[in-house]
mmCIF file of C-alpha atoms and ligand atoms in Angstrom:
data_model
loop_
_atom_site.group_PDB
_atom_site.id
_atom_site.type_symbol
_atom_site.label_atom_id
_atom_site.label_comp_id
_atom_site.label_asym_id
_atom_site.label_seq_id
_atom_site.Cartn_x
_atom_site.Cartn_y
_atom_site.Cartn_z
ATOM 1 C CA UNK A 1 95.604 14.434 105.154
ATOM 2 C CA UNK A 2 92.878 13.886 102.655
ATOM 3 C CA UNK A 3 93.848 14.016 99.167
ATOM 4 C CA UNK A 4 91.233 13.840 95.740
ATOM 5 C CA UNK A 5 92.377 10.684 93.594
ATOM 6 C CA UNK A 6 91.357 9.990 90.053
ATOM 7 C CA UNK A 7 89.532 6.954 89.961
ATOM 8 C CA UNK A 8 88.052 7.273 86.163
ATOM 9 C CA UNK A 9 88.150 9.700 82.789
ATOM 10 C CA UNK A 10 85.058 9.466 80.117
ATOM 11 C CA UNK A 11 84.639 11.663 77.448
ATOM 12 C CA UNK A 12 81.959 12.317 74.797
ATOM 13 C CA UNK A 13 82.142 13.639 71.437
ATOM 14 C CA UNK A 14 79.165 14.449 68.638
ATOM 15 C CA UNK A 15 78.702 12.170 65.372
ATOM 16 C CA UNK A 16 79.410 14.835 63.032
ATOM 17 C CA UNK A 17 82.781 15.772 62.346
ATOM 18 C CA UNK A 18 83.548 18.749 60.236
ATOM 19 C CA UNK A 19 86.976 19.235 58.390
ATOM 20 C CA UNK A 20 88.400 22.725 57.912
ATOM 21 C CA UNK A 21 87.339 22.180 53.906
ATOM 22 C CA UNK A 22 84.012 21.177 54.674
ATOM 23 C CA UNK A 23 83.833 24.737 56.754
ATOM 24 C CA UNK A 24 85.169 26.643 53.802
ATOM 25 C CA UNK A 25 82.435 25.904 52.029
ATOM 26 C CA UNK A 26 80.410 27.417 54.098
ATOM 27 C CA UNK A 27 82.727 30.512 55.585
ATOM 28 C CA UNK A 28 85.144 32.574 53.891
ATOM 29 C CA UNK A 29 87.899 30.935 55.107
ATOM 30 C CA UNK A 30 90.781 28.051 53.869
ATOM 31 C CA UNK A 31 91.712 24.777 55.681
ATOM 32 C CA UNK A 32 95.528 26.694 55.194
ATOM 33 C CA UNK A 33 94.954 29.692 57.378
ATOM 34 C CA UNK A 34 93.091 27.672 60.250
ATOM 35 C CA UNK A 35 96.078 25.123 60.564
ATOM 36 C CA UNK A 36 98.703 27.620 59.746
ATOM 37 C CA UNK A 37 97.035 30.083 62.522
ATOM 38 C CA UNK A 38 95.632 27.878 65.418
ATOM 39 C CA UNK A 39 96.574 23.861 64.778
ATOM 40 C CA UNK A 40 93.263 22.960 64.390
ATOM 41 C CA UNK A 41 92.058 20.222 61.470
ATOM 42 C CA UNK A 42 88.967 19.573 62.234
ATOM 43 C CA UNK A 43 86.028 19.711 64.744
ATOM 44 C CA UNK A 44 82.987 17.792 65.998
ATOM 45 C CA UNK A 45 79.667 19.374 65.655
ATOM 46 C CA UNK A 46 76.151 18.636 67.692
ATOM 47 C CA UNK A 47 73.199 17.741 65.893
ATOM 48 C CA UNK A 48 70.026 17.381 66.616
ATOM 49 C CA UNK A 49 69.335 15.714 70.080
ATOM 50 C CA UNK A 50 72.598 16.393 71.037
ATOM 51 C CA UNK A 51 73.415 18.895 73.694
ATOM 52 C CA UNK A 52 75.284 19.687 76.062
ATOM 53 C CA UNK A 53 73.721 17.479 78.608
ATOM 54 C CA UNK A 54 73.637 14.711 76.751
ATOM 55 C CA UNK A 55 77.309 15.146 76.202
ATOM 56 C CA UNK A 56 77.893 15.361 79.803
ATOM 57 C CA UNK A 57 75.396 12.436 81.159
ATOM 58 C CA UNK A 58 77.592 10.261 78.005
ATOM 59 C CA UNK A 59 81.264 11.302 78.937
ATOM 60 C CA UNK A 60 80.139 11.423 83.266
ATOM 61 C CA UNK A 61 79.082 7.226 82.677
ATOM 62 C CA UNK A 62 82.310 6.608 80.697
ATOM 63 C CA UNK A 63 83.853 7.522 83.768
ATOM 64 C CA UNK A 64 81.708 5.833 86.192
ATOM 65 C CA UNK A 65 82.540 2.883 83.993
ATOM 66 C CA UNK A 66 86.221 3.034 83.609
ATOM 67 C CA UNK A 67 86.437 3.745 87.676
ATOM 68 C CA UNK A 68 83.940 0.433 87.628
ATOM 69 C CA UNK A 69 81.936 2.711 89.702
ATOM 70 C CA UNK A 70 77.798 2.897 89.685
ATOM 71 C CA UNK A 71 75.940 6.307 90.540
ATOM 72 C CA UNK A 72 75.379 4.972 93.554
ATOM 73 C CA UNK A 73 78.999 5.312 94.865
ATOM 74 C CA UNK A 74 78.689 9.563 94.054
ATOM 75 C CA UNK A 75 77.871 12.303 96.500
ATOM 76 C CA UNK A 76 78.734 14.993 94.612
ATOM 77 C CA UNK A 77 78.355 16.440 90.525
ATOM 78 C CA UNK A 78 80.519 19.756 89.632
ATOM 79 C CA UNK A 79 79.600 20.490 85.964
ATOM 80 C CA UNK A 80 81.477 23.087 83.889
ATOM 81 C CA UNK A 81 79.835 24.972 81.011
ATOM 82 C CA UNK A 82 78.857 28.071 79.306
ATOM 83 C CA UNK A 83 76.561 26.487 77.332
ATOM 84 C CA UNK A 84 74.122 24.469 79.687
ATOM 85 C CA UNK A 85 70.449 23.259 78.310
ATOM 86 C CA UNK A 86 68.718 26.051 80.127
ATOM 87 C CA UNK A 87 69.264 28.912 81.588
ATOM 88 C CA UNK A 88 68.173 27.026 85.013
ATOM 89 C CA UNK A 89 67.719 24.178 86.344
ATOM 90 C CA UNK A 90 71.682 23.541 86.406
ATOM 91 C CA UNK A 91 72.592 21.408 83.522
ATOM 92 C CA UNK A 92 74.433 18.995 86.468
ATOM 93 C CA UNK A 93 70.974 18.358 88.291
ATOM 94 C CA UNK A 94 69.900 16.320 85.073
ATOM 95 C CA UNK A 95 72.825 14.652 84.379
ATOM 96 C CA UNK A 96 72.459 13.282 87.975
ATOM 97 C CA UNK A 97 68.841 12.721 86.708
ATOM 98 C CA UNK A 98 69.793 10.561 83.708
ATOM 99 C CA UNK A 99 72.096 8.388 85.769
ATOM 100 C CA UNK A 100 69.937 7.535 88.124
ATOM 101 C CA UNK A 101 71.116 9.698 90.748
ATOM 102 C CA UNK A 102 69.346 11.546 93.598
ATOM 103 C CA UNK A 103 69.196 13.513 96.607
ATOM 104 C CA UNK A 104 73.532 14.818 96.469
ATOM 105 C CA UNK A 105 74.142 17.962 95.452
ATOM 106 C CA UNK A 106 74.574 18.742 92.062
ATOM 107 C CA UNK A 107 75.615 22.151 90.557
ATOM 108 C CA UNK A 108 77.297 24.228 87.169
ATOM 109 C CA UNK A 109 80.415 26.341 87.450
ATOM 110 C CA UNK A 110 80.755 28.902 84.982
ATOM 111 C CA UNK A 111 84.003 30.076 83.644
ATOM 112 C CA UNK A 112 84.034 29.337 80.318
ATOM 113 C CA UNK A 113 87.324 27.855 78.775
ATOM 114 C CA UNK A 114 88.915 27.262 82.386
ATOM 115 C CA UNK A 115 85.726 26.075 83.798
ATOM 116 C CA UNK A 116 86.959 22.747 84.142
ATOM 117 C CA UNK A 117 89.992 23.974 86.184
ATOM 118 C CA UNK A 118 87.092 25.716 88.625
ATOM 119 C CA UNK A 119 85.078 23.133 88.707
ATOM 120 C CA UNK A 120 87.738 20.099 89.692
ATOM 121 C CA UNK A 121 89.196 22.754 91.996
ATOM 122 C CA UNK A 122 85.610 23.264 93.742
ATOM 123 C CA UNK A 123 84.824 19.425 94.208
ATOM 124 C CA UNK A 124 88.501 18.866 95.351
ATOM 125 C CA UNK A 125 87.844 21.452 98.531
ATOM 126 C CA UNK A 126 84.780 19.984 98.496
ATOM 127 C CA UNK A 127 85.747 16.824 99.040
ATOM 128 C CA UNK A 128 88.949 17.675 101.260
ATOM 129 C CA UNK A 129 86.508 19.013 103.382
ATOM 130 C CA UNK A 130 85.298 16.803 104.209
ATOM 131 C CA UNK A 131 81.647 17.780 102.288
ATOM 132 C CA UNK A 132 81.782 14.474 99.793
ATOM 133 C CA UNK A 133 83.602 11.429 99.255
ATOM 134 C CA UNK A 134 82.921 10.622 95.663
ATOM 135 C CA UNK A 135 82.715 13.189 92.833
ATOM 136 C CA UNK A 136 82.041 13.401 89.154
ATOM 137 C CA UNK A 137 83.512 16.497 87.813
ATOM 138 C CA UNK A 138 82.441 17.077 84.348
ATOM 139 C CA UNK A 139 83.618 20.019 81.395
ATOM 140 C CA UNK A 140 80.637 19.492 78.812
ATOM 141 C CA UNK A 141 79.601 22.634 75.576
ATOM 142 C CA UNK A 142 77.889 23.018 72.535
ATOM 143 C CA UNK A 143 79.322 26.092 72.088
ATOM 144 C CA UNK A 144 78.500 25.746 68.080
ATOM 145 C CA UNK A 145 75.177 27.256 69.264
ATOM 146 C CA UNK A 146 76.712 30.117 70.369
ATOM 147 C CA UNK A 147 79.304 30.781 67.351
ATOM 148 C CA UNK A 148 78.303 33.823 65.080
ATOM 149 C CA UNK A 149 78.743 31.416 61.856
ATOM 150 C CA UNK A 150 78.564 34.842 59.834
ATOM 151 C CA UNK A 151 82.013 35.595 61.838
ATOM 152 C CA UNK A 152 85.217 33.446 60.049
ATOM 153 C CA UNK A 153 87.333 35.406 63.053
ATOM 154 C CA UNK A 154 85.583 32.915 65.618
ATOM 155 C CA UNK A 155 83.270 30.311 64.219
ATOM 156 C CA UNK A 156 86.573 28.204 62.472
ATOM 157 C CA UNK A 157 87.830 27.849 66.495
ATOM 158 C CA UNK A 158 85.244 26.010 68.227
ATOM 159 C CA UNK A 159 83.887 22.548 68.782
ATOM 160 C CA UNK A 160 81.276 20.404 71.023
ATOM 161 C CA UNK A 161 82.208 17.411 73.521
ATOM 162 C CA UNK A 162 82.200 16.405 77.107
ATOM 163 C CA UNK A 163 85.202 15.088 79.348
ATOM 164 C CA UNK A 164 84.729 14.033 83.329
ATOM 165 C CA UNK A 165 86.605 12.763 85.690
ATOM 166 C CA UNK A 166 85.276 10.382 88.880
ATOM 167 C CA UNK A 167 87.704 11.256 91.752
ATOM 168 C CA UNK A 168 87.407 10.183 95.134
ATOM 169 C CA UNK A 169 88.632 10.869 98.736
ATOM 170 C CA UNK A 170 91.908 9.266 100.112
ATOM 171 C CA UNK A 171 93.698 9.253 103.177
ATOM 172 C CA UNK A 172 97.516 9.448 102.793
ATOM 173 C CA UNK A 173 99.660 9.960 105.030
ATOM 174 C CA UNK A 174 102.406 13.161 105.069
ATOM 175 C CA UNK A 175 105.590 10.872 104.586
ATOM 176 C CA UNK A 176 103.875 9.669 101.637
ATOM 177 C CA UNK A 177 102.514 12.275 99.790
ATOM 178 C CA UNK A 178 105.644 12.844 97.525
ATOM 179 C CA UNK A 179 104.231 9.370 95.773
ATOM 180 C CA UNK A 180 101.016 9.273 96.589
ATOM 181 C CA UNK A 181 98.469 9.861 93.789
ATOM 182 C CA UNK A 182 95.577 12.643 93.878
ATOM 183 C CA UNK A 183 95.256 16.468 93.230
ATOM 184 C CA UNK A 184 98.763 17.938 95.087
ATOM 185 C CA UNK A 185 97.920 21.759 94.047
ATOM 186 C CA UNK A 186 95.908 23.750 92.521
ATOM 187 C CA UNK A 187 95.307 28.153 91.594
ATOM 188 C CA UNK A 188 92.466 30.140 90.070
ATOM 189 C CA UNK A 189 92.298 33.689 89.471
ATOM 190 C CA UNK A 190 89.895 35.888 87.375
ATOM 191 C CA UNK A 191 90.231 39.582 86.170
ATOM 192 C CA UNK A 192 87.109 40.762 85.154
ATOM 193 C CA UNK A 193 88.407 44.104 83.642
ATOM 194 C CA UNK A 194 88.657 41.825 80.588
ATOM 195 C CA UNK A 195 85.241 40.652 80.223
ATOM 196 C CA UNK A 196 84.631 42.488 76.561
ATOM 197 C CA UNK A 197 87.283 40.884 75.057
ATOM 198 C CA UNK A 198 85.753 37.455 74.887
ATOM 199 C CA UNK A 199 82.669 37.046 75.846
ATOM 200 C CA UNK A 200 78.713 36.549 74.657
ATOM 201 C CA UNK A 201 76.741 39.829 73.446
ATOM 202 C CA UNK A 202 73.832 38.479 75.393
ATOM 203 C CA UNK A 203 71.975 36.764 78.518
ATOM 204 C CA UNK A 204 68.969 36.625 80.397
ATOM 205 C CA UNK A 205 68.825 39.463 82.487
ATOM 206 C CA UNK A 206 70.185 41.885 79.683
ATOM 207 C CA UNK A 207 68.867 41.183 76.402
ATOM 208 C CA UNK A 208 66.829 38.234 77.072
ATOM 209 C CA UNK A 209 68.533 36.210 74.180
ATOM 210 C CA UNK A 210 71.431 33.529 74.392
ATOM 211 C CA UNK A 211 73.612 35.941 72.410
ATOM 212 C CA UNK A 212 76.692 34.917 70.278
ATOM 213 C CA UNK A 213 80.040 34.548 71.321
ATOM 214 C CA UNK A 214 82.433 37.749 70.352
ATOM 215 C CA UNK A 215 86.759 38.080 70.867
ATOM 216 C CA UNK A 216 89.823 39.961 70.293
ATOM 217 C CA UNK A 217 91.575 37.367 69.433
ATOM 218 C CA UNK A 218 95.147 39.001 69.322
ATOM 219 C CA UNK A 219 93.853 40.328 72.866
ATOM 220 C CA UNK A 220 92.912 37.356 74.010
ATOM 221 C CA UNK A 221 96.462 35.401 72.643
ATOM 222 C CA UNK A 222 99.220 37.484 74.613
ATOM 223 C CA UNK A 223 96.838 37.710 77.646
ATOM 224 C CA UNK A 224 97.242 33.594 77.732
ATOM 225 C CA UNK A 225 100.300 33.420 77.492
ATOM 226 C CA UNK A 226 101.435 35.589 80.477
ATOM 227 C CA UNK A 227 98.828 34.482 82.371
ATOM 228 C CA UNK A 228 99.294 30.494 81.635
ATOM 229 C CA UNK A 229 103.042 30.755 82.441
ATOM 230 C CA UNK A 230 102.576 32.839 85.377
ATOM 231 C CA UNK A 231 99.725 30.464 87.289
ATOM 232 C CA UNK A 232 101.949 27.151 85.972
ATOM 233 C CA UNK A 233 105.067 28.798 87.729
ATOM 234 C CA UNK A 234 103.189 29.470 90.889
ATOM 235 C CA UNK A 235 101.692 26.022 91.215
ATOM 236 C CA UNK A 236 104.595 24.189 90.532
ATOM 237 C CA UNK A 237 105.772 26.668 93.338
ATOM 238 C CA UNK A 238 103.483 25.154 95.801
ATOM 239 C CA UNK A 239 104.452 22.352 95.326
ATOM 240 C CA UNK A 240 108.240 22.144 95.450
ATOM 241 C CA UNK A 241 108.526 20.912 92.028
ATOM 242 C CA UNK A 242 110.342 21.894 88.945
ATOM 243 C CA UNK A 243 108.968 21.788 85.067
ATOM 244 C CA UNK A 244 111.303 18.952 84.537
ATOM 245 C CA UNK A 245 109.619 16.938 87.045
ATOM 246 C CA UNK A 246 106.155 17.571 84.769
ATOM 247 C CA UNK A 247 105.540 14.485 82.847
ATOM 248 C CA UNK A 248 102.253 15.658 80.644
ATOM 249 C CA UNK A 249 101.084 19.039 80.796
ATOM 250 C CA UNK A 250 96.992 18.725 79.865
ATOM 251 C CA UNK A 251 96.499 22.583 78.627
ATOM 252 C CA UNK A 252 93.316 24.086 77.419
ATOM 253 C CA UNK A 253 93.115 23.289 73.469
ATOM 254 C CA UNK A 254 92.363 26.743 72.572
ATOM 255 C CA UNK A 255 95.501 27.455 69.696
ATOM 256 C CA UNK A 256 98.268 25.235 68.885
ATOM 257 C CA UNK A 257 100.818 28.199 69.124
ATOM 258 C CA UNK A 258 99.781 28.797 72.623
ATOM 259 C CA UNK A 259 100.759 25.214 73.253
ATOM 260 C CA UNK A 260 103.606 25.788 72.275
ATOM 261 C CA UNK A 261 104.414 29.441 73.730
ATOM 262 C CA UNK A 262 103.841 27.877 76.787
ATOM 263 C CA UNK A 263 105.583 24.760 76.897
ATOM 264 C CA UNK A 264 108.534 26.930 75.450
ATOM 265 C CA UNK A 265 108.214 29.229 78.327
ATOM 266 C CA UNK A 266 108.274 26.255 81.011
ATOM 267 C CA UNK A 267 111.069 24.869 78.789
ATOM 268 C CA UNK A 268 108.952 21.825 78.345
ATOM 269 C CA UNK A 269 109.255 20.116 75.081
ATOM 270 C CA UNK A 270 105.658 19.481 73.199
ATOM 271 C CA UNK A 271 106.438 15.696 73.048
ATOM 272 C CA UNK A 272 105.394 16.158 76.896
ATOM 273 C CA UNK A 273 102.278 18.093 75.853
ATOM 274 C CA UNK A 274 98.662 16.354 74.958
ATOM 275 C CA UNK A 275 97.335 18.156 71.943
ATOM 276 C CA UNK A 276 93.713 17.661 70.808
ATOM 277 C CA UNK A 277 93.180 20.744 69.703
ATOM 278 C CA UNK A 278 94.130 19.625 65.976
ATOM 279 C CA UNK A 279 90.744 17.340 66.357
ATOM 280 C CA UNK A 280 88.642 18.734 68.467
ATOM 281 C CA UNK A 281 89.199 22.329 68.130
ATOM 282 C CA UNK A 282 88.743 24.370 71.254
ATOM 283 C CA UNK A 283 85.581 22.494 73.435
ATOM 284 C CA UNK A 284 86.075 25.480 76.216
ATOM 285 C CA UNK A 285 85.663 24.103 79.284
ATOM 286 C CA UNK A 286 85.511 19.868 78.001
ATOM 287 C CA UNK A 287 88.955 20.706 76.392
ATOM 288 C CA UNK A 288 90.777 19.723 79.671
ATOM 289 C CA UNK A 289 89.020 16.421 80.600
ATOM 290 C CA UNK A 290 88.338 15.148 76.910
ATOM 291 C CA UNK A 291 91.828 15.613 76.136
ATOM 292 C CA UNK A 292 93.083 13.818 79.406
ATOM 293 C CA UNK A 293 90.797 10.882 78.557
ATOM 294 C CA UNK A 294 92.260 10.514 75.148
ATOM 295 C CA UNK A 295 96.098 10.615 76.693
ATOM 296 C CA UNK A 296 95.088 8.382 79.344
ATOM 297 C CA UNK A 297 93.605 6.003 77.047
ATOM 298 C CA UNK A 298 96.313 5.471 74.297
ATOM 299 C CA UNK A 299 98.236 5.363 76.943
ATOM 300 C CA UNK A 300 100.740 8.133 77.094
ATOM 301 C CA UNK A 301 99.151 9.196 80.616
ATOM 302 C CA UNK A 302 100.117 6.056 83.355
ATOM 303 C CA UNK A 303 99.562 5.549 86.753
ATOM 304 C CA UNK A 304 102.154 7.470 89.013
ATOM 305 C CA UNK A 305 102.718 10.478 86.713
ATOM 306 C CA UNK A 306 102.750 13.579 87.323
ATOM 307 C CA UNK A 307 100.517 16.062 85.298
ATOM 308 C CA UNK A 308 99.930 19.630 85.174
ATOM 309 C CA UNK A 309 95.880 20.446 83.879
ATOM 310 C CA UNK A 310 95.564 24.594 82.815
ATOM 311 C CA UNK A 311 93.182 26.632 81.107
ATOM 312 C CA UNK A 312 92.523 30.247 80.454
ATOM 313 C CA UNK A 313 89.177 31.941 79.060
ATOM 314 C CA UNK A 314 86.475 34.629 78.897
ATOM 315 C CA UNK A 315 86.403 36.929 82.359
ATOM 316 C CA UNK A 316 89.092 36.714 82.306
ATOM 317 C CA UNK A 317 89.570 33.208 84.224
ATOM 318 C CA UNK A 318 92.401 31.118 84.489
ATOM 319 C CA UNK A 319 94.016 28.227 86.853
ATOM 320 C CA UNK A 320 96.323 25.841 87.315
ATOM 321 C CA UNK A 321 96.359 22.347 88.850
ATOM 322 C CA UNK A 322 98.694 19.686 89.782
ATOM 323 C CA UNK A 323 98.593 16.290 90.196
ATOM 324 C CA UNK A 324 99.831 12.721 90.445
ATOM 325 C CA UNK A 325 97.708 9.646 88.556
HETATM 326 O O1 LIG B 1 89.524 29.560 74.616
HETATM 327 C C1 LIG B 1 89.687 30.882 75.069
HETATM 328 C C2 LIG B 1 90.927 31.392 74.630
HETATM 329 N N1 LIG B 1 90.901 31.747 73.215
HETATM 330 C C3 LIG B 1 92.028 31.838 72.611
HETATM 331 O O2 LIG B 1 93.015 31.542 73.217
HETATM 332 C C4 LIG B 1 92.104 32.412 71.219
HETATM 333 C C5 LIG B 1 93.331 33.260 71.154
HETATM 334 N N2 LIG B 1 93.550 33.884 69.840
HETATM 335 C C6 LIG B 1 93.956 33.178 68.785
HETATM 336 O O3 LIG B 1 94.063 31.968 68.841
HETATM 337 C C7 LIG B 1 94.314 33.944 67.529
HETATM 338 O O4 LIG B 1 94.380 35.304 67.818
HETATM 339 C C8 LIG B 1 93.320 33.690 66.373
HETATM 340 C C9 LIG B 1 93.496 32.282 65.836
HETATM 341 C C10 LIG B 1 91.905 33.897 66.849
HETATM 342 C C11 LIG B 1 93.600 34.660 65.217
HETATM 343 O O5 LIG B 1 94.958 34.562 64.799
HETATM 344 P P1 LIG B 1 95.783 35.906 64.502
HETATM 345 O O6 LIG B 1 97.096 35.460 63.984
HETATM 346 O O7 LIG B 1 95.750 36.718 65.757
HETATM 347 O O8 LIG B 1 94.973 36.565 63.330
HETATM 348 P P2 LIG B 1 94.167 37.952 63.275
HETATM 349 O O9 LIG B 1 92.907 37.871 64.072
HETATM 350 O O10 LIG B 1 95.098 39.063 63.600
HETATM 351 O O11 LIG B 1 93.795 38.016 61.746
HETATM 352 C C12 LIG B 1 94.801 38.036 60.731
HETATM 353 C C13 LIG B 1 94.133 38.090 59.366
HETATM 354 C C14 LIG B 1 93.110 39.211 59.230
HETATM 355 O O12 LIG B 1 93.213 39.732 57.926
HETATM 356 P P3 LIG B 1 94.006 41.119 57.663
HETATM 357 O O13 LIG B 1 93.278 42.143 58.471
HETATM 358 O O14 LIG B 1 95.417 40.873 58.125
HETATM 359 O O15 LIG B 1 93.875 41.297 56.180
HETATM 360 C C15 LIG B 1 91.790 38.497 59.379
HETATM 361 O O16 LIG B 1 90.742 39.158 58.694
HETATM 362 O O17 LIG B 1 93.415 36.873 59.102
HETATM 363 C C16 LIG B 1 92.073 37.177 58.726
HETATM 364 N N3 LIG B 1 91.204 36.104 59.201
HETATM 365 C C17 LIG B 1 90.926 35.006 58.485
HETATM 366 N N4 LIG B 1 91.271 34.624 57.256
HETATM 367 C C18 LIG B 1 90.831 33.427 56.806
HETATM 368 C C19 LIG B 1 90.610 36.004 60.423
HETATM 369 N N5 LIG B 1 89.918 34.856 60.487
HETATM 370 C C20 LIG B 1 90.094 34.220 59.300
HETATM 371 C C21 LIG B 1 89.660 32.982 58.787
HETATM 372 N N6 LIG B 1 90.035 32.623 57.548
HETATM 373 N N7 LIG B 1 88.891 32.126 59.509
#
């Protein structure tokens, strides 16, 4: 059987990094009820020059690099965002543009905070069937330019970055797979009677404008954590394992209380969760991948582990996946 293998993580942040105090100088707000209420410390902000793109086209070569891979080995770009350059061409298409790539197919996923979760999903059925060998898979916003900065409910939660993966196909053989490394399972779901409680009071076929970005926070909190522990049960399901066999869980960095609601759910202790969200805030849909890459890279995530990726957002949309490094 073919399985999708992770040959490289890259991620890609903006210069300017703004600390809860800097923001509540700006917002009516404290750096005390932000950590007290979601985690979060600080965040990283795009400037000028900086978008979403050029987030993705940074964090997708980090990866190429660390997998020692050129654009020349990749048949295949899945992007994930909600905030792409334009409204077309896909945001992907010119990330394959600034690395030099051409003629594969190259496209955006959209589903906002687990759009990374879609999008590595998509390119791993892409790829077990048989459609491409080689894939970047990339979660990249800028979702500052969507924040209503007037709105202290939402604009304290949010920050910009990128995060990809490179993963490629592998044979392995069925009295193997127990050890063998690649994407073992994964779950989406959506429930679109949701949509108004987190979503973007615009778009181009509606009121012609980008629109800013609008929640029910509370809402949005309990529906996570049902739906989080719910899609990590049935994965780990699929798979025949058991939460104790989890060595990182990789969640979406929306709320550092969801973290933890979660993990406590699974019975997981947090020393086996990564947590960016302190730093980064919540990146939507480069929450996932960025905060892999940082795990991987200090070294807490090693080769052979096994680690659980989830993320739920705007739709709603959630999913699960599961695999070994
Ligand atoms: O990535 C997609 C998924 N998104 C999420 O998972 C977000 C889920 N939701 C959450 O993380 C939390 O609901 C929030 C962090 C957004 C809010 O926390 P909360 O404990 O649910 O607070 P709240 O919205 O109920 O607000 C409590 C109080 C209110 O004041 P009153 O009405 O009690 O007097 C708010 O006006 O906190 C006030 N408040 C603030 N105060 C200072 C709201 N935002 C702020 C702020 N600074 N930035």
């Amino acid at each position: 059987m073919i399985r999708s293998v992770l040959l490289g993580t890259g991620s890609a942040l903006p210069q300017a990094c703004v600390s809860n105090d800097e923001l509540a100088k700006r917002v009516d707000t404290s750096d005390e009820w932000i950590r007290e209420r979601t985690g979060i410390t600080q965040r990283y902000i795009a400037g000028e020059g900086e978008t979403t793109g050029s987030l993705a086209t940074e964090a997708a070569q980090a990866a190429l690099d660390d997998a020692g891979l050129t654009i020349g080995d990749i048949d295949l770009i899945v992007l994930a965002t909600a905030t792409p350059d334009n409204t077309f061409p896909a945001t992907a298409t010119q990330v394959q543009h600034k690395l030099g790539g051409k003629g594969f197919p190259a496209f955006d996923v959209a589903a906002v905070c687990s759009g990374f979760l879609y999008a590595l999903s998509t390119a791993d059925a892409m790829i077990r069937a048989g459609m491409a060998k080689r894939a970047i898979v990339i979660g990249a916003e800028t979702f500052s330019r969507i924040l209503d900065w007037e709105d202290r409910a939402t604009c304290v939660l949010f920050g910009d970055g990128a995060g990809a993966f490179v993963i490629e196909a592998r044979n392995v053989a069925r009295d193997e797979a127990e050890k063998a490394p690649g994407i073992i399972s994964s779950r989406l779901h959506a429930e679109g009677e949701h949509g108004d409680m987190l979503y973007v009071d615009g778009g181009p076929s509606t009121t012609g404008q980008v629109g800013k970005l609008r929640m029910k926070g509370r809402e949005v909190f309990r529906h996570a954590v049902a739906n989080l522990s719910s899609v990590l049960a049935e994965v780990l399901g699929d798979a025949g394992y058991q939460p104790s066999d989890i060595d990182w869980i990789v969640p979406h960095q929306a709320n550092l209380r969801i973290l933890d609601a979660t993990a406590r759910k699974l019975g997981l202790p947090m020393e086996r969760v990564v947590v960016t969200v302190d730093r980064h805030a919540n990146t939507s849909a480069a929450s996932v991948p960025l905060a892999f890459d940082v795990a991987r890279k200090d070294g807490r995530i090693k080769q052979g582990d096994l680690v659980m990726l989830e993320a739920m957002g705007g739709g709603f949309t959630w999913g699960a996946a599961l695999m070994r490094t």
